[in-house]
PDB file of N, CA and C in Angstrom:
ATOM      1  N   UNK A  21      98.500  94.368  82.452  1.00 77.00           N
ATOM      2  CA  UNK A  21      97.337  93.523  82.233  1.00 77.00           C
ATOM      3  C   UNK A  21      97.115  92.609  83.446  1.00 77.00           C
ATOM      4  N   UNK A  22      98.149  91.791  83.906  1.00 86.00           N
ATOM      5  CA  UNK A  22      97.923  90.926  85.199  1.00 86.00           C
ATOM      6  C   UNK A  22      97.714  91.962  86.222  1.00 86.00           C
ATOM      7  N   UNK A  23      98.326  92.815  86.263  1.00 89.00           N
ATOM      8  CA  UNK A  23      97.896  94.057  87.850  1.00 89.00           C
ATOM      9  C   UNK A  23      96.842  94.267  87.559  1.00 89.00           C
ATOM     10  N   UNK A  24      96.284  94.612  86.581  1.00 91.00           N
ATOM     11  CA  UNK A  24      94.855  95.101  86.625  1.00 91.00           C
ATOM     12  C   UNK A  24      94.362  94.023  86.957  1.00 91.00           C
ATOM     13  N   UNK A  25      94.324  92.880  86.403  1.00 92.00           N
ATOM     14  CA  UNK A  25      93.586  91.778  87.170  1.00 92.00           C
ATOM     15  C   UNK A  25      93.471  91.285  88.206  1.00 92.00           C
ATOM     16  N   UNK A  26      94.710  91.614  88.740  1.00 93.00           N
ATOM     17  CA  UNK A  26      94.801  91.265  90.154  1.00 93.00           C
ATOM     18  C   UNK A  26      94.041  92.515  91.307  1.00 93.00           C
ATOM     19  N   UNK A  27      94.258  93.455  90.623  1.00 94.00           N
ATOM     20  CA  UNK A  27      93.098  94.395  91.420  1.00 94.00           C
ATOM     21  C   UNK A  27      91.646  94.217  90.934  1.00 94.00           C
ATOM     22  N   UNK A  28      91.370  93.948  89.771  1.00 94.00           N
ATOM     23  CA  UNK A  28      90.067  93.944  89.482  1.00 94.00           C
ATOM     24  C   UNK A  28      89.392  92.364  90.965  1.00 94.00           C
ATOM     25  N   UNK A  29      90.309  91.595  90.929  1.00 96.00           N
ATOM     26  CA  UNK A  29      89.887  90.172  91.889  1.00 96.00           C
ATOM     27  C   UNK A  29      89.816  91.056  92.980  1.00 96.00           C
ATOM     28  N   UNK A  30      90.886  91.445  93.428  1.00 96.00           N
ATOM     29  CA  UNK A  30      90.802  91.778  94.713  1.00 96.00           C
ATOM     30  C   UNK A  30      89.682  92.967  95.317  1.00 96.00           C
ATOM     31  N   UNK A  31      88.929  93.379  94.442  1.00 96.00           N
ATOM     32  CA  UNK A  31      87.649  94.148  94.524  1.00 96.00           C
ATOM     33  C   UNK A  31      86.639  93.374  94.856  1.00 96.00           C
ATOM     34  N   UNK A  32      87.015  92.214  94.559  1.00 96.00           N
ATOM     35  CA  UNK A  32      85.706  90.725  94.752  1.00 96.00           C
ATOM     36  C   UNK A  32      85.565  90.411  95.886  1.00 96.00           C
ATOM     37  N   UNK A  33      86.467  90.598  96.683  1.00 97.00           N
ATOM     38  CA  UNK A  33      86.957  89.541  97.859  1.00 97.00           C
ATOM     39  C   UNK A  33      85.745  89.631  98.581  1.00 97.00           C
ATOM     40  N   UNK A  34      85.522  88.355  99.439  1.00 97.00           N
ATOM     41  CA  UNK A  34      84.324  88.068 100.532  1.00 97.00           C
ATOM     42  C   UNK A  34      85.786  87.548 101.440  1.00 97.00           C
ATOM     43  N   UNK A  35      85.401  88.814 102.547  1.00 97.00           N
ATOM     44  CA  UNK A  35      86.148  88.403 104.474  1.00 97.00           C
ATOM     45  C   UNK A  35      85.334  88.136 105.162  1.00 97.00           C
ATOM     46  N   UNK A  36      85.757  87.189 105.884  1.00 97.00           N
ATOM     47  CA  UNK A  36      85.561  87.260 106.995  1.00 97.00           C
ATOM     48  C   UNK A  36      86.078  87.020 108.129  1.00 97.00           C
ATOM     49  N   UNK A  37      85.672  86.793 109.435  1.00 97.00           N
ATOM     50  CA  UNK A  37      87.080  86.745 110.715  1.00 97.00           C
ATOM     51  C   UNK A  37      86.048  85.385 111.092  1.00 97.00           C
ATOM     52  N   UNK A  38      87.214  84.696 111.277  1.00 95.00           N
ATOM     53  CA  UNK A  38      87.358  83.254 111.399  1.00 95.00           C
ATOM     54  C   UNK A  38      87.883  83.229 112.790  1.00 95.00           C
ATOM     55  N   UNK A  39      87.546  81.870 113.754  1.00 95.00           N
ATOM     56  CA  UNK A  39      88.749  81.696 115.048  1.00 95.00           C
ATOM     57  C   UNK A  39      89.734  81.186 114.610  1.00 95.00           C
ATOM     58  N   UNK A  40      91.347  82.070 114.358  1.00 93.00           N
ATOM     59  CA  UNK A  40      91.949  81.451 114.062  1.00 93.00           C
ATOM     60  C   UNK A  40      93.619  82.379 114.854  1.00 93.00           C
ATOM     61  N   UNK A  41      94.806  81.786 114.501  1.00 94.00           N
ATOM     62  CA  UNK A  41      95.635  82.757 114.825  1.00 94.00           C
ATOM     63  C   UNK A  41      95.731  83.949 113.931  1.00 94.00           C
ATOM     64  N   UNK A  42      95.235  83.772 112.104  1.00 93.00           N
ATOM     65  CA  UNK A  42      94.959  84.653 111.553  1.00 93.00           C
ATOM     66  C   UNK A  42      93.624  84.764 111.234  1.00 93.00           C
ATOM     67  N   UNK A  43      93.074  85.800 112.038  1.00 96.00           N
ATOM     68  CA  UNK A  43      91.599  85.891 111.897  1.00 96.00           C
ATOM     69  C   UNK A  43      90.614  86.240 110.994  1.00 96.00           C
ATOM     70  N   UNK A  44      91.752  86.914 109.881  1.00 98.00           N
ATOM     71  CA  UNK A  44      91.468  87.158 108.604  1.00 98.00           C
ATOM     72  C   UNK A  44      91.363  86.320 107.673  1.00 98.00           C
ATOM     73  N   UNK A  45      90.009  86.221 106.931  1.00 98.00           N
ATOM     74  CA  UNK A  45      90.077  85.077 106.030  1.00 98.00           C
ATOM     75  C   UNK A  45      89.355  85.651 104.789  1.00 98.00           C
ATOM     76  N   UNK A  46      89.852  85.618 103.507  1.00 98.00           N
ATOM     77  CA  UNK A  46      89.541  86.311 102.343  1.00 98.00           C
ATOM     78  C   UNK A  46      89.189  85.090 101.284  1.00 98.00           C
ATOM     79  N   UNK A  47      88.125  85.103 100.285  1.00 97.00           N
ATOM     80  CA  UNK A  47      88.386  84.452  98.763  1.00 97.00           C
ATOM     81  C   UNK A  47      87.611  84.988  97.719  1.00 97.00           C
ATOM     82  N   UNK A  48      87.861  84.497  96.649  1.00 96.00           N
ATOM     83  CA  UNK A  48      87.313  85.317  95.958  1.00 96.00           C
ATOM     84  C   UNK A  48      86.761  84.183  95.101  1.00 96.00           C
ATOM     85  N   UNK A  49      85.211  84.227  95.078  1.00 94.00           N
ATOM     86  CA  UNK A  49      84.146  83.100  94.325  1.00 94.00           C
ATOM     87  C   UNK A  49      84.548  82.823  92.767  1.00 94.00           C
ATOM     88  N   UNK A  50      84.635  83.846  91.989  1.00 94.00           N
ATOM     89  CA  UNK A  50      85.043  83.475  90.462  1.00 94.00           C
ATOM     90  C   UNK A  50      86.210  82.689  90.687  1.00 94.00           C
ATOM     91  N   UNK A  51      87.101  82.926  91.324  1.00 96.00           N
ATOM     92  CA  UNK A  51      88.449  81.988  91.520  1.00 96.00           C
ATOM     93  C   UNK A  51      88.886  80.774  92.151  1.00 96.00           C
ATOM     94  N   UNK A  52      88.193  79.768  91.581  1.00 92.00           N
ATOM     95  CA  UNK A  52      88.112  78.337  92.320  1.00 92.00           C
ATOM     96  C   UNK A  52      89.552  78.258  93.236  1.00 92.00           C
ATOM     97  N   UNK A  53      89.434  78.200  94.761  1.00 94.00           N
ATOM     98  CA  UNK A  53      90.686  77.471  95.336  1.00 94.00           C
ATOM     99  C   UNK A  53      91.754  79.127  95.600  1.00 94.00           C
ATOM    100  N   UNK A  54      91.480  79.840  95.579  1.00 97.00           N
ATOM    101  CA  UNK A  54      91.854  81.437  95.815  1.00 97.00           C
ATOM    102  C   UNK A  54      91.268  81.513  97.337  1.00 97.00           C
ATOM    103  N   UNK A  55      92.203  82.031  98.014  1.00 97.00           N
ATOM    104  CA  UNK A  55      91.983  82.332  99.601  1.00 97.00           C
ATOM    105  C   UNK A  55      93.090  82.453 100.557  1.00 97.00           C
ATOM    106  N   UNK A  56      92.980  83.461 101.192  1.00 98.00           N
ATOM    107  CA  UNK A  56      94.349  83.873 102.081  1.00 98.00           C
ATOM    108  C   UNK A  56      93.691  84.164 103.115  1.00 98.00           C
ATOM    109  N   UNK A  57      94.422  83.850 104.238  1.00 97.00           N
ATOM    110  CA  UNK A  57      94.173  84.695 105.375  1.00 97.00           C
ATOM    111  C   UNK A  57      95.516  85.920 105.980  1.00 97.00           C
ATOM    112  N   UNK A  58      95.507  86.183 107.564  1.00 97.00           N
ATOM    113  CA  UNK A  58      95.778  87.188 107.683  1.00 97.00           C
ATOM    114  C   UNK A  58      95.862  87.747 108.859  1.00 97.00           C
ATOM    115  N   UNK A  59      96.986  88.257 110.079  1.00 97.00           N
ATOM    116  CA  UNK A  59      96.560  88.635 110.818  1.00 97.00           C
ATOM    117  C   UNK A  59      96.065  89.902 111.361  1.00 97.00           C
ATOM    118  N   UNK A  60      95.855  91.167 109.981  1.00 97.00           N
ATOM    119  CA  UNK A  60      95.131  91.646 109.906  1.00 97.00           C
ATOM    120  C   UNK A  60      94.484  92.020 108.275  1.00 97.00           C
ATOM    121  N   UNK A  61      93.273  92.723 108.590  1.00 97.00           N
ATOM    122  CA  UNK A  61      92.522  92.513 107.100  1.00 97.00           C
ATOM    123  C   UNK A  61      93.574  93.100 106.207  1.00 97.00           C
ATOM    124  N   UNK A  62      94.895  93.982 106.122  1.00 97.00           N
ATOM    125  CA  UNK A  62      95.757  94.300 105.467  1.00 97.00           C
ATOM    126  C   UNK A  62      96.530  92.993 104.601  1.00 97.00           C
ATOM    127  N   UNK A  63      96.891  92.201 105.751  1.00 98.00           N
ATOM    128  CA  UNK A  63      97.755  91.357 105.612  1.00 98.00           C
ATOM    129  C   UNK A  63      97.288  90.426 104.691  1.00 98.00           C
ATOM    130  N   UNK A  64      96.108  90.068 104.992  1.00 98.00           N
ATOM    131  CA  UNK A  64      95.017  89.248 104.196  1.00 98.00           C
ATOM    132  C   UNK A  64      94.961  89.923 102.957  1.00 98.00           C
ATOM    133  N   UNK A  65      94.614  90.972 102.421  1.00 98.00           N
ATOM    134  CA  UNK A  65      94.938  91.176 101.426  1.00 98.00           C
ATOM    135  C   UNK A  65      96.234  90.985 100.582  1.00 98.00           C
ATOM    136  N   UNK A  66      97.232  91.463 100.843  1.00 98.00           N
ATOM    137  CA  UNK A  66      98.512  91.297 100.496  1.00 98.00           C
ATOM    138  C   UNK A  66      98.683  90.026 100.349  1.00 98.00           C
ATOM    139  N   UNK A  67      98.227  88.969 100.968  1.00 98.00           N
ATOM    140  CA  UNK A  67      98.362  87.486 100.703  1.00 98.00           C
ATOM    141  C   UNK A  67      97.176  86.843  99.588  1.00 98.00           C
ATOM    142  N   UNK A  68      96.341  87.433  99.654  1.00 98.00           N
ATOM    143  CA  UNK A  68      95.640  87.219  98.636  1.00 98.00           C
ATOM    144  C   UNK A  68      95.828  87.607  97.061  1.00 98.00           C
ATOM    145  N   UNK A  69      96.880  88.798  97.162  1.00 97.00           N
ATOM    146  CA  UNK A  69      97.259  89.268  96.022  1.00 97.00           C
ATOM    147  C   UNK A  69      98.720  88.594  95.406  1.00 97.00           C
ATOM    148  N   UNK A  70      99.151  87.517  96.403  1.00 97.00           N
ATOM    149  CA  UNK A  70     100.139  87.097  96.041  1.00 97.00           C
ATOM    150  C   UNK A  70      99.538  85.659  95.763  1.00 97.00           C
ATOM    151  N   UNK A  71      98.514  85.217  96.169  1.00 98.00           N
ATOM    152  CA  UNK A  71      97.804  83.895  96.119  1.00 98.00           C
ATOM    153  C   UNK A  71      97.011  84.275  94.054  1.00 98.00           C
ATOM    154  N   UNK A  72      96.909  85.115  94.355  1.00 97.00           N
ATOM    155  CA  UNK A  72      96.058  85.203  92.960  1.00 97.00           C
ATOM    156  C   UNK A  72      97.229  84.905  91.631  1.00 97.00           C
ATOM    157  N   UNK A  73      98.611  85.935  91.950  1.00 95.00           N
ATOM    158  CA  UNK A  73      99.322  85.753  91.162  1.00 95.00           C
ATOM    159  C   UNK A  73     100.109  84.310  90.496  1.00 95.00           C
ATOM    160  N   UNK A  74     100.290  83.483  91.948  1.00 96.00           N
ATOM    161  CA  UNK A  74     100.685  82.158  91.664  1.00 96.00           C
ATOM    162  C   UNK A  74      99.279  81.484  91.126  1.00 96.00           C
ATOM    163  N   UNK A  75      98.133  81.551  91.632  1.00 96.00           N
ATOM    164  CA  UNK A  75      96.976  80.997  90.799  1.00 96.00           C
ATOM    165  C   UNK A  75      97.249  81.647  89.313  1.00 96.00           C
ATOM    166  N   UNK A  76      97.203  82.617  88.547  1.00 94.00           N
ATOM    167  CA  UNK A  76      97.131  82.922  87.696  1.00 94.00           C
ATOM    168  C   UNK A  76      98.557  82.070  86.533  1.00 94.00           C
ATOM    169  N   UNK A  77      99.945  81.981  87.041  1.00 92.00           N
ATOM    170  CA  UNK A  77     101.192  81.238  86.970  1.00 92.00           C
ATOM    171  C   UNK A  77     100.505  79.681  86.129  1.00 92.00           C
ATOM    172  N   UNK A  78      99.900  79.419  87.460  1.00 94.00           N
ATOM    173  CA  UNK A  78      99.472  77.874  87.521  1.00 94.00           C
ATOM    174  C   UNK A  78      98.784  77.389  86.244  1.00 94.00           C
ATOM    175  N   UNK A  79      97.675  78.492  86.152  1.00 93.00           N
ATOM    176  CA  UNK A  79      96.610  78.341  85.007  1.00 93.00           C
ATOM    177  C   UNK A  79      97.497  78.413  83.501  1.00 93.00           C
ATOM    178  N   UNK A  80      98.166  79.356  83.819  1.00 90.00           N
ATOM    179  CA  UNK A  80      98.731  79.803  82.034  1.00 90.00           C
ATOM    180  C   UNK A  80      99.603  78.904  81.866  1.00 90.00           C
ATOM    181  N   UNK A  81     100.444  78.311  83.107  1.00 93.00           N
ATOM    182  CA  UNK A  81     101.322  76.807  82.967  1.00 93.00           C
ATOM    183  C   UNK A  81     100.926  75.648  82.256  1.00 93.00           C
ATOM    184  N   UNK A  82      99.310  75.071  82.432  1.00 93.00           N
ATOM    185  CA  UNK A  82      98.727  74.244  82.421  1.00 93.00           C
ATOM    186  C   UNK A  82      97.885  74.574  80.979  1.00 93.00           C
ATOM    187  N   UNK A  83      97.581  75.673  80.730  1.00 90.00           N
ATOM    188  CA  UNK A  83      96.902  75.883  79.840  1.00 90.00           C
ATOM    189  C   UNK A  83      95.317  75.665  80.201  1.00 90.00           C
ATOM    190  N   UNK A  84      94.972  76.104  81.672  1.00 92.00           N
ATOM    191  CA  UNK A  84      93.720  76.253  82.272  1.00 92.00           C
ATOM    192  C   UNK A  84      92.970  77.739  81.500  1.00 92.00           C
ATOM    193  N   UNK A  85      91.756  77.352  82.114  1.00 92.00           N
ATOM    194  CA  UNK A  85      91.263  78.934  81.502  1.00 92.00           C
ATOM    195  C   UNK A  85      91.265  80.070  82.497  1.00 92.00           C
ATOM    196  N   UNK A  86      91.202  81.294  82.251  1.00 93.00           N
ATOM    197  CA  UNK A  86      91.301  82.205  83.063  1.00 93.00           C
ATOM    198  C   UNK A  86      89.651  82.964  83.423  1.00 93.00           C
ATOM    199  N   UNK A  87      88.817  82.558  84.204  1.00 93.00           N
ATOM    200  CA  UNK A  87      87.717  83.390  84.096  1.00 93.00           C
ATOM    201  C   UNK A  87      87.756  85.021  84.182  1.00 93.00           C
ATOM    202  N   UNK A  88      87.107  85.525  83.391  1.00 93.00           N
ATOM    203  CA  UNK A  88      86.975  87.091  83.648  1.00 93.00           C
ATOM    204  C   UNK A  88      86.620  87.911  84.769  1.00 93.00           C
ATOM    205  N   UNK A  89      87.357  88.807  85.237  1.00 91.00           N
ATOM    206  CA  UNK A  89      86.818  89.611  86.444  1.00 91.00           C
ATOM    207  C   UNK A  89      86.761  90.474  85.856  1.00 91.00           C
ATOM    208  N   UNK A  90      85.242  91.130  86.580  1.00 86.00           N
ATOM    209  CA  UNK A  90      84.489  92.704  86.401  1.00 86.00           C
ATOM    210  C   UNK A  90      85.172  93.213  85.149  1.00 86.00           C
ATOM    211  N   UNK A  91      85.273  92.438  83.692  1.00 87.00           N
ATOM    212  CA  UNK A  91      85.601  92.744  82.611  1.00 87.00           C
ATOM    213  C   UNK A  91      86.508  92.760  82.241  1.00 87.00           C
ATOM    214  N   UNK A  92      87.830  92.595  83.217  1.00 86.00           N
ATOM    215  CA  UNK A  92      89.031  92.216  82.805  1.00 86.00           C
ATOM    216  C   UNK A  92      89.397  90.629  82.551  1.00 86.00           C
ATOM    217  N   UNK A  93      90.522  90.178  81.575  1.00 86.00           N
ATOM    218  CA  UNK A  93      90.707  89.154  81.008  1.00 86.00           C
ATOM    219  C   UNK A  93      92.534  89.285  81.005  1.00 86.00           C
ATOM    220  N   UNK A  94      93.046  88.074  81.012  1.00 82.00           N
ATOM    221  CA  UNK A  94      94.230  87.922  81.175  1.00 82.00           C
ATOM    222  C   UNK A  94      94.526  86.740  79.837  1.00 82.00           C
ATOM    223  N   UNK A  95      95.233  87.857  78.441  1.00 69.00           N
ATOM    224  CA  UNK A  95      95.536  87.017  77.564  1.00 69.00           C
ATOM    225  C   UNK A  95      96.505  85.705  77.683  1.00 69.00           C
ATOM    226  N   UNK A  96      96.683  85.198  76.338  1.00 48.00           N
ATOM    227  CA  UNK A  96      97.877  84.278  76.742  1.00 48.00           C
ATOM    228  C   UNK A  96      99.104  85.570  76.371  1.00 48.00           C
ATOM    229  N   UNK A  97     100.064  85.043  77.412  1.00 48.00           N
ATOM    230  CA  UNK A  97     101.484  85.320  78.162  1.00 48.00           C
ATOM    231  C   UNK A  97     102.348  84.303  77.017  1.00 48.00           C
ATOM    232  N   UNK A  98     102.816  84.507  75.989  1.00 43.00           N
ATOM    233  CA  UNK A  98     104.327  84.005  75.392  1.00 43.00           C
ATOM    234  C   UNK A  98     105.768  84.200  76.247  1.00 43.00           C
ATOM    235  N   UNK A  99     106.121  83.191  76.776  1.00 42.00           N
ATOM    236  CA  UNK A  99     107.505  83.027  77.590  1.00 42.00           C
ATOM    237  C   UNK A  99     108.410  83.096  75.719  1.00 42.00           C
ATOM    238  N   UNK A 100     108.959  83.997  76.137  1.00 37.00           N
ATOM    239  CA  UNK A 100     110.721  84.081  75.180  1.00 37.00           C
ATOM    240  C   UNK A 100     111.473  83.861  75.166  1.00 37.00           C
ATOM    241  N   UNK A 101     112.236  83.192  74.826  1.00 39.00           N
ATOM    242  CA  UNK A 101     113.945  82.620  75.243  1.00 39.00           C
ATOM    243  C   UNK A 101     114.602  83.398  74.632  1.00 39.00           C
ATOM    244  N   UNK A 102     115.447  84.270  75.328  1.00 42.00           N
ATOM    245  CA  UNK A 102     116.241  85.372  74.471  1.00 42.00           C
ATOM    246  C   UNK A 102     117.321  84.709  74.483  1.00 42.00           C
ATOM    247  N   UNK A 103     118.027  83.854  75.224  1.00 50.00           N
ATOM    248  CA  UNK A 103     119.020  82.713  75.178  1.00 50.00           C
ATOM    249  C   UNK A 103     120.098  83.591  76.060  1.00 50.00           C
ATOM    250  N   UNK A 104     119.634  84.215  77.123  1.00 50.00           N
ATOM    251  CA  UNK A 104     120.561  84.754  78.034  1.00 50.00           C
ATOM    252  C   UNK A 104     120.497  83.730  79.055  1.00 50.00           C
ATOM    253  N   UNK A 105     121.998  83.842  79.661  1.00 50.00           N
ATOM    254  CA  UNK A 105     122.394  82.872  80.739  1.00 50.00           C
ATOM    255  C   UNK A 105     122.508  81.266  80.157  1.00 50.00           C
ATOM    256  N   UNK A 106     122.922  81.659  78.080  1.00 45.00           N
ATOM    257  CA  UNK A 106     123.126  80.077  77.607  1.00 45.00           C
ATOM    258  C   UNK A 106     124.537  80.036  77.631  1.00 45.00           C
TER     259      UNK A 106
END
């Protein structure tokens, strides 16, 4: 469910090349505060897909909402305590 979401975002992305040492610069509009760059458009991706995941962390931490991408939705996540490592 989160991979799909995280690919469904990453279908969104608006790049562009910025002056920078990473010239790659990615975000994705439904995702307030989502954006990676990159020193190439590869890399930029891959950082963006790791930027989405800790955004996504953050939200379900907080009990933020998750907006929908291109029809995908990211339920609530129940953490379990199986009581390993008590």
């Amino acid at each position: 469910m989160i991979l799909e979401y995280i690919d469904a975002a990453l279908e969104r992305v608006n790049y562009e090349i910025i002056e920078d040492d990473e010239p790659y610069y990615g975000e994705i509009p439904e995702l307030p505060g989502v954006f990676a760059t990159g020193r190439t458009l590869e890399e930029c991706r891959r950082n963006l897909a790791g930027v989405i995941d800790e955004w996504l962390i953050l939200r379900l931490r907080r009990g933020l909402p998750i907006p929908p991408i291109a029809g995908r939705t990211v339920g609530e996540i129940v953490r379990v305590d199986t009581g390993a490592g008590a």
